[in-house]
Short mmCIF file of C-alpha atoms and ligand atoms in Angstrom, two decimals:
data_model
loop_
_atom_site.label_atom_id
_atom_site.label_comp_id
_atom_site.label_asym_id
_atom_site.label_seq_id
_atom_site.Cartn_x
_atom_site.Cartn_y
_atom_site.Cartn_z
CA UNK N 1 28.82 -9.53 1.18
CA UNK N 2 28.34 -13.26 0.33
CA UNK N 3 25.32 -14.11 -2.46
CA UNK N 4 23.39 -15.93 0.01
CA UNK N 5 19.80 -16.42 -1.27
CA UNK N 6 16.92 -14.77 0.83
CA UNK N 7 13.24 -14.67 0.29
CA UNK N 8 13.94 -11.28 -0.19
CA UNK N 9 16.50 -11.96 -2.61
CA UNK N 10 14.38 -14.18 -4.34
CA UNK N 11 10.90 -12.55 -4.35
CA UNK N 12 12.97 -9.77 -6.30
CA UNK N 13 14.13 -11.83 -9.08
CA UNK N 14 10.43 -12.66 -9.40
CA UNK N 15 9.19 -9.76 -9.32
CA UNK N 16 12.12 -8.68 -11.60
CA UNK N 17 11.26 -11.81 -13.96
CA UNK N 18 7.61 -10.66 -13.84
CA UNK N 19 8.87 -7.73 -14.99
CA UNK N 20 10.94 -9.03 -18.24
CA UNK N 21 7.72 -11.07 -19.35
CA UNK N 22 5.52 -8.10 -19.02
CA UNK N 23 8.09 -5.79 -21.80
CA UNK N 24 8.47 -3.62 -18.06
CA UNK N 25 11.36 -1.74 -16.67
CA UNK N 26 12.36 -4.17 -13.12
CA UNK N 27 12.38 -0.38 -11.57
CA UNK N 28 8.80 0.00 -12.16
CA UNK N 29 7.55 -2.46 -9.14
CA UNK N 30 7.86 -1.20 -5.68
CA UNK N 31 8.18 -3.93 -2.98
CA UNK N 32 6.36 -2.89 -0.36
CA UNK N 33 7.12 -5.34 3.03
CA UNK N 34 3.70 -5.76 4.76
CA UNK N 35 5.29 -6.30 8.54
CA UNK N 36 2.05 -6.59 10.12
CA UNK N 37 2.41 -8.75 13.34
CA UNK N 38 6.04 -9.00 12.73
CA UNK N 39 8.75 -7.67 15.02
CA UNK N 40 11.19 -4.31 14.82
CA UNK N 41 13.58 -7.28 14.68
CA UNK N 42 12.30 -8.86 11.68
CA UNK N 43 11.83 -5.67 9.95
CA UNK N 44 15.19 -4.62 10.97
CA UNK N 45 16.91 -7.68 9.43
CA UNK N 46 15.19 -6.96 5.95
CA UNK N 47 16.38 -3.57 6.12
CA UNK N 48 19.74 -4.53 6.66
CA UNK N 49 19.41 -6.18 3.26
CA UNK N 50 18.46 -3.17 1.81
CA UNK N 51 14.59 -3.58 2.02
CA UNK N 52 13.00 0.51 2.42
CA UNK N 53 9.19 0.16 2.15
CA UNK N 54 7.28 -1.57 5.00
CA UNK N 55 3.18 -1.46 5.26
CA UNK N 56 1.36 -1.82 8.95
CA UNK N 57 -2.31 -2.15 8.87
CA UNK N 58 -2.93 -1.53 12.97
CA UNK N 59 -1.71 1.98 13.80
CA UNK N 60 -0.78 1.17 17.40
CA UNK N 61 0.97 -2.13 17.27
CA UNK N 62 3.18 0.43 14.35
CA UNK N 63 3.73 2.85 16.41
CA UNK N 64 5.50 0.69 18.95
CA UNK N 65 7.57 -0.63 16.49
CA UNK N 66 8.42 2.78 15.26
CA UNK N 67 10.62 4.42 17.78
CA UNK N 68 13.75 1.49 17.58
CA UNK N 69 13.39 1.83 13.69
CA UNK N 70 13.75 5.63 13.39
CA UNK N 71 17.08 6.25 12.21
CA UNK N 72 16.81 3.79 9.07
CA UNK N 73 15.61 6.27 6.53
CA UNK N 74 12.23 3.33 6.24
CA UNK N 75 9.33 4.79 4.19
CA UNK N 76 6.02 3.47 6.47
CA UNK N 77 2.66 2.86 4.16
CA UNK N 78 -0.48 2.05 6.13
CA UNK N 79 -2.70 0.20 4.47
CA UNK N 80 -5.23 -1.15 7.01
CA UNK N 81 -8.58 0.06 7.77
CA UNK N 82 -8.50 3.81 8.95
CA UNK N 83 -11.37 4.63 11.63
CA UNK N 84 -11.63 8.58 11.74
CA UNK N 85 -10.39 8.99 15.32
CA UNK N 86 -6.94 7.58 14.01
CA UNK N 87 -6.20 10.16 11.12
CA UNK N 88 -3.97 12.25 13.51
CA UNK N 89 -1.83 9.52 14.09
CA UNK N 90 -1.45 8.33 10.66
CA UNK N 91 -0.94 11.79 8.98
CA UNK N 92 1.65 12.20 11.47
CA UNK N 93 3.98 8.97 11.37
CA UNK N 94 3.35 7.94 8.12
CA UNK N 95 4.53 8.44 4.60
CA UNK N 96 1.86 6.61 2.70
CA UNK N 97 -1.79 6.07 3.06
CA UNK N 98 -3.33 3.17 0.60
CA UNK N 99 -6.84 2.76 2.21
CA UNK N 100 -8.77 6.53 1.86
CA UNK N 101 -11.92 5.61 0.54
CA UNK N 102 -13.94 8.06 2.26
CA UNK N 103 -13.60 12.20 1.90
CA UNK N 104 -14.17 12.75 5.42
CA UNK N 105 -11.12 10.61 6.21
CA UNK N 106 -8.71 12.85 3.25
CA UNK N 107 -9.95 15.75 4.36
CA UNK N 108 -9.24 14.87 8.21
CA UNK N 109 -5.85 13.54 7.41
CA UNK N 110 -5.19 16.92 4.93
CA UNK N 111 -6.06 19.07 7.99
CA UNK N 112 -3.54 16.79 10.43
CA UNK N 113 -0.63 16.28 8.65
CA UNK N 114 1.86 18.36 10.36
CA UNK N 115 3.37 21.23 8.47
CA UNK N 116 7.40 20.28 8.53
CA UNK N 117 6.92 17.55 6.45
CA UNK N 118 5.79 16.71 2.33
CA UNK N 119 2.56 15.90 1.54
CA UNK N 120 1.20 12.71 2.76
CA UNK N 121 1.11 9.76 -0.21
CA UNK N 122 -2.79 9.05 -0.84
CA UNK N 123 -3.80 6.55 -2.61
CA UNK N 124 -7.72 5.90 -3.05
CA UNK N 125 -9.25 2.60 -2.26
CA UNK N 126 -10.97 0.97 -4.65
CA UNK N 127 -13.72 -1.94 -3.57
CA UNK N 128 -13.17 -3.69 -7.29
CA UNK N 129 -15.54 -6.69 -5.87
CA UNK N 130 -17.87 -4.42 -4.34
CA UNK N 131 -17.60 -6.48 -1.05
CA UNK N 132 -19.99 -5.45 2.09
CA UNK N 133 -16.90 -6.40 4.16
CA UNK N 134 -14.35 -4.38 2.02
CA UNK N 135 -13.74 -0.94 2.56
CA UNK N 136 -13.53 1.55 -0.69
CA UNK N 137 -15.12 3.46 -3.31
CA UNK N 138 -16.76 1.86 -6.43
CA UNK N 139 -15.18 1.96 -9.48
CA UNK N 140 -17.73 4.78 -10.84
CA UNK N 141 -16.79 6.83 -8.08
CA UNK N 142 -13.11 7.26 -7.83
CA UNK N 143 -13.33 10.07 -10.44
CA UNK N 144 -15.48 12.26 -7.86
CA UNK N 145 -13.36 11.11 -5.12
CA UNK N 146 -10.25 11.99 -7.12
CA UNK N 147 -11.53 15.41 -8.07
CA UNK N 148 -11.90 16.20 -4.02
CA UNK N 149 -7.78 16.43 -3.92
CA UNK N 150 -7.75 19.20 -5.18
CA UNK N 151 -8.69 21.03 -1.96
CA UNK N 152 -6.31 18.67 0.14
CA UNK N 153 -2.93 20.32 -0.62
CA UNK N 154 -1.45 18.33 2.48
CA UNK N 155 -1.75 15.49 0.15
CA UNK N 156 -0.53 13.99 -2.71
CA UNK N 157 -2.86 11.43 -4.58
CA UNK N 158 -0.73 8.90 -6.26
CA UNK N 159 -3.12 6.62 -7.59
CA UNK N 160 -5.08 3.68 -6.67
CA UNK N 161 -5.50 0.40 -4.61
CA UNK N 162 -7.55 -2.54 -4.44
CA UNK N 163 -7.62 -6.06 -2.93
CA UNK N 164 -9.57 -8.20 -5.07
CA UNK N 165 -11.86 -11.00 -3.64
CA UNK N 166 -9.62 -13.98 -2.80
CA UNK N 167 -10.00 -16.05 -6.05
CA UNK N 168 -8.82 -17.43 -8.68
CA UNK N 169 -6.04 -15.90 -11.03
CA UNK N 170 -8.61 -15.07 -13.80
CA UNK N 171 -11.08 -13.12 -11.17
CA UNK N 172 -7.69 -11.36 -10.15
CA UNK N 173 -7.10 -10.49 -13.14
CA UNK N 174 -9.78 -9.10 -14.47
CA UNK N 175 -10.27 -6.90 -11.35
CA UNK N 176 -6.65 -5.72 -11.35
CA UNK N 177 -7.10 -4.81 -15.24
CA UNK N 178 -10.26 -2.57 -14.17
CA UNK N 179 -8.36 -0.81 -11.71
CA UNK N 180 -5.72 -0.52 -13.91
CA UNK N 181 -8.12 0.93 -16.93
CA UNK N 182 -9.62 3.43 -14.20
CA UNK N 183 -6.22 4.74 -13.35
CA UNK N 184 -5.62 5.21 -16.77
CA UNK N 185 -9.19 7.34 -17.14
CA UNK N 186 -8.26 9.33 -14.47
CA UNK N 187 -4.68 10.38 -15.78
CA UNK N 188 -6.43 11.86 -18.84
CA UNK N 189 -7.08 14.72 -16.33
CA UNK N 190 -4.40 13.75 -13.82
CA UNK N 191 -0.88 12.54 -15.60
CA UNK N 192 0.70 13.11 -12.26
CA UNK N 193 -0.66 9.67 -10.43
CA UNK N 194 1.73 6.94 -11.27
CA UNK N 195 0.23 3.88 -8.62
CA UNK N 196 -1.24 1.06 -9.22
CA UNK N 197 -1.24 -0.40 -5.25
CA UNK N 198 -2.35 -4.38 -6.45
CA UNK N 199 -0.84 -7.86 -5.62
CA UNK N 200 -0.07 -9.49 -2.51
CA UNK N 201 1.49 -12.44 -2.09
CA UNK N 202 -0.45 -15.01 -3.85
CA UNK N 203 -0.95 -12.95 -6.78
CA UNK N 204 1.46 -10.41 -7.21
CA UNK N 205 3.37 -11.79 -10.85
CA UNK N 206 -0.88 -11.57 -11.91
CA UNK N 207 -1.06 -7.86 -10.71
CA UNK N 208 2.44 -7.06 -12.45
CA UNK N 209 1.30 -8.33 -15.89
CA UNK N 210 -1.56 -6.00 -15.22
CA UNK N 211 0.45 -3.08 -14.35
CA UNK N 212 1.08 -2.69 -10.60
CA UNK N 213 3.79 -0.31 -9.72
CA UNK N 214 4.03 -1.57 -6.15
CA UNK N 215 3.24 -5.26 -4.71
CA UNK N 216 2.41 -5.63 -1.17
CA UNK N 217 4.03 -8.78 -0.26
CA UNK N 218 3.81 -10.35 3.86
CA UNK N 219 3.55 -14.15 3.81
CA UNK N 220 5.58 -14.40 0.95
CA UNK N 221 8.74 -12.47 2.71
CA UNK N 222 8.26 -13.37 6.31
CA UNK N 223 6.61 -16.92 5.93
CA UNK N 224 2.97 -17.42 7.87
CA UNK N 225 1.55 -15.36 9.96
CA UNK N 226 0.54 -16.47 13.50
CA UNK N 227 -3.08 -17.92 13.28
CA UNK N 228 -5.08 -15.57 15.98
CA UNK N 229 -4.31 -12.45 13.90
CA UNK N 230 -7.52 -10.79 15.90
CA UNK N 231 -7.05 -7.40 16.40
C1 PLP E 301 -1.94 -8.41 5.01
C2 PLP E 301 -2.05 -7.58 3.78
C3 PLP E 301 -1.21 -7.81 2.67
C4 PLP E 301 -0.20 -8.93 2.61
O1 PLP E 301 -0.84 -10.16 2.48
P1 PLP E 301 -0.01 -11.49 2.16
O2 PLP E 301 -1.02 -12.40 1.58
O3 PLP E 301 0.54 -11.97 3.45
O4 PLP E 301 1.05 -11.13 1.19
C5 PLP E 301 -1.33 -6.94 1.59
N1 PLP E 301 -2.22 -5.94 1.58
C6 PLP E 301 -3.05 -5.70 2.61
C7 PLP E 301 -4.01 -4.58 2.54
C8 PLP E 301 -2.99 -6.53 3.74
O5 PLP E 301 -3.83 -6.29 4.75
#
């Protein structure tokens, strides 16, 4: 295969860069794809290159992109707003969950994950800005959230996401260091969670100096989305 330059290519090599100037392993960052509004097609062609984790934030529009995708060995992460009458779907086609932020919502999606396969990926969301239009726990109560998985055996909690208040880098940083400080508290009790779910695309090297272990990158991969993004 030729060395032809792609974003994906080249979001890597940042990330991996990131990495080096942080004293972190490149292996340490997950790139997760976010392929909201974007086409089996498109998500096909970054798979080709070798791309595995892709994140959908509207459960149905995923679902139809599903089914042509099946065969790739893709690991699916939703990370959009979960309303409680969608849990069945979502324990069902996906492998990660980023947004529970609620213990009615881990306990539905515990008691609807089907049997023949692992534990659903869980990671808690965490509303660092304590935003009315943010979904997500506050900081002083991820512990008691946290403590609830150990009833939920159908899932495994991995750690913790948040999407800061669109800011400056400073803000950014400071609320990915306090999520990154409250992971750290909670694997005290808890040495299994090893997620920090933080960056996106205009602040992802930030997030990595801070200690995300995955990045969830859209714009930055697939260039802009369309403008009436209304659903
Ligand atoms: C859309 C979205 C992203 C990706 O945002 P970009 O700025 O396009 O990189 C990441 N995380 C969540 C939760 C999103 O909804």
């Amino acid at each position: 295969m030729p060395e032809t330059d792609t974003p994906l290519t080249s979001i890597r090599a940042r990330i991996d860069a990131a990495c080096a100037g942080a004293g972190r392993a490149p292996q340490s960052v997950t790139l997760l794809a976010v392929s909201k509004t974007r086409g089996a097609d498109e998500i096909a062609a970054l798979a080709d290159q070798g791309q595995r984790h892709f994140g959908e934030n509207y459960l149905q529009e995923a679902l139809d992109k599903m089914p042509a995708l099946a065969d790739r060995g893709l690991a699916w992460h939703f990370i959009g707003p979960i309303q409680s009458n969608k849990t069945r779907d979502i324990a069902a086609h996906f492998d990660w969950v980023h947004t529970v932020g609620r213990a009615k919502v881990a306990r539905r999606l515990n008691e609807q994950r089907p049997d023949h396969l692992p534990p659903l990926n869980v990671c808690i969301q965490v509303n660092v800005d304590d935003e009315a239009s943010k979904s997500g726990v506050a900081l002083d109560q991820v512990e008691a959230l946290a403590a609830g998985f150990a009833d939920w055996p159908r899932l495994r909690l991995r750690g913790l996401m948040a999407i800061p208040r669109a800011d400056s880098d400073d803000h950014n940083r400071a609320a990915f260091h306090a999520l990154a400080m409250t992971l750290s508290q909670l694997r005290n009790t808890m040495p299994a969670l090893d997620t920090l779910s933080m960056g996106m695309s205009a602040d992802y090297t930030v997030a990595i100096e801070e200690g995300a272990t995955l990045v969830r990158l859209g714009t930055a991969l697939f260039g802009p989305r369309p403008p009436k993004d209304t659903r």
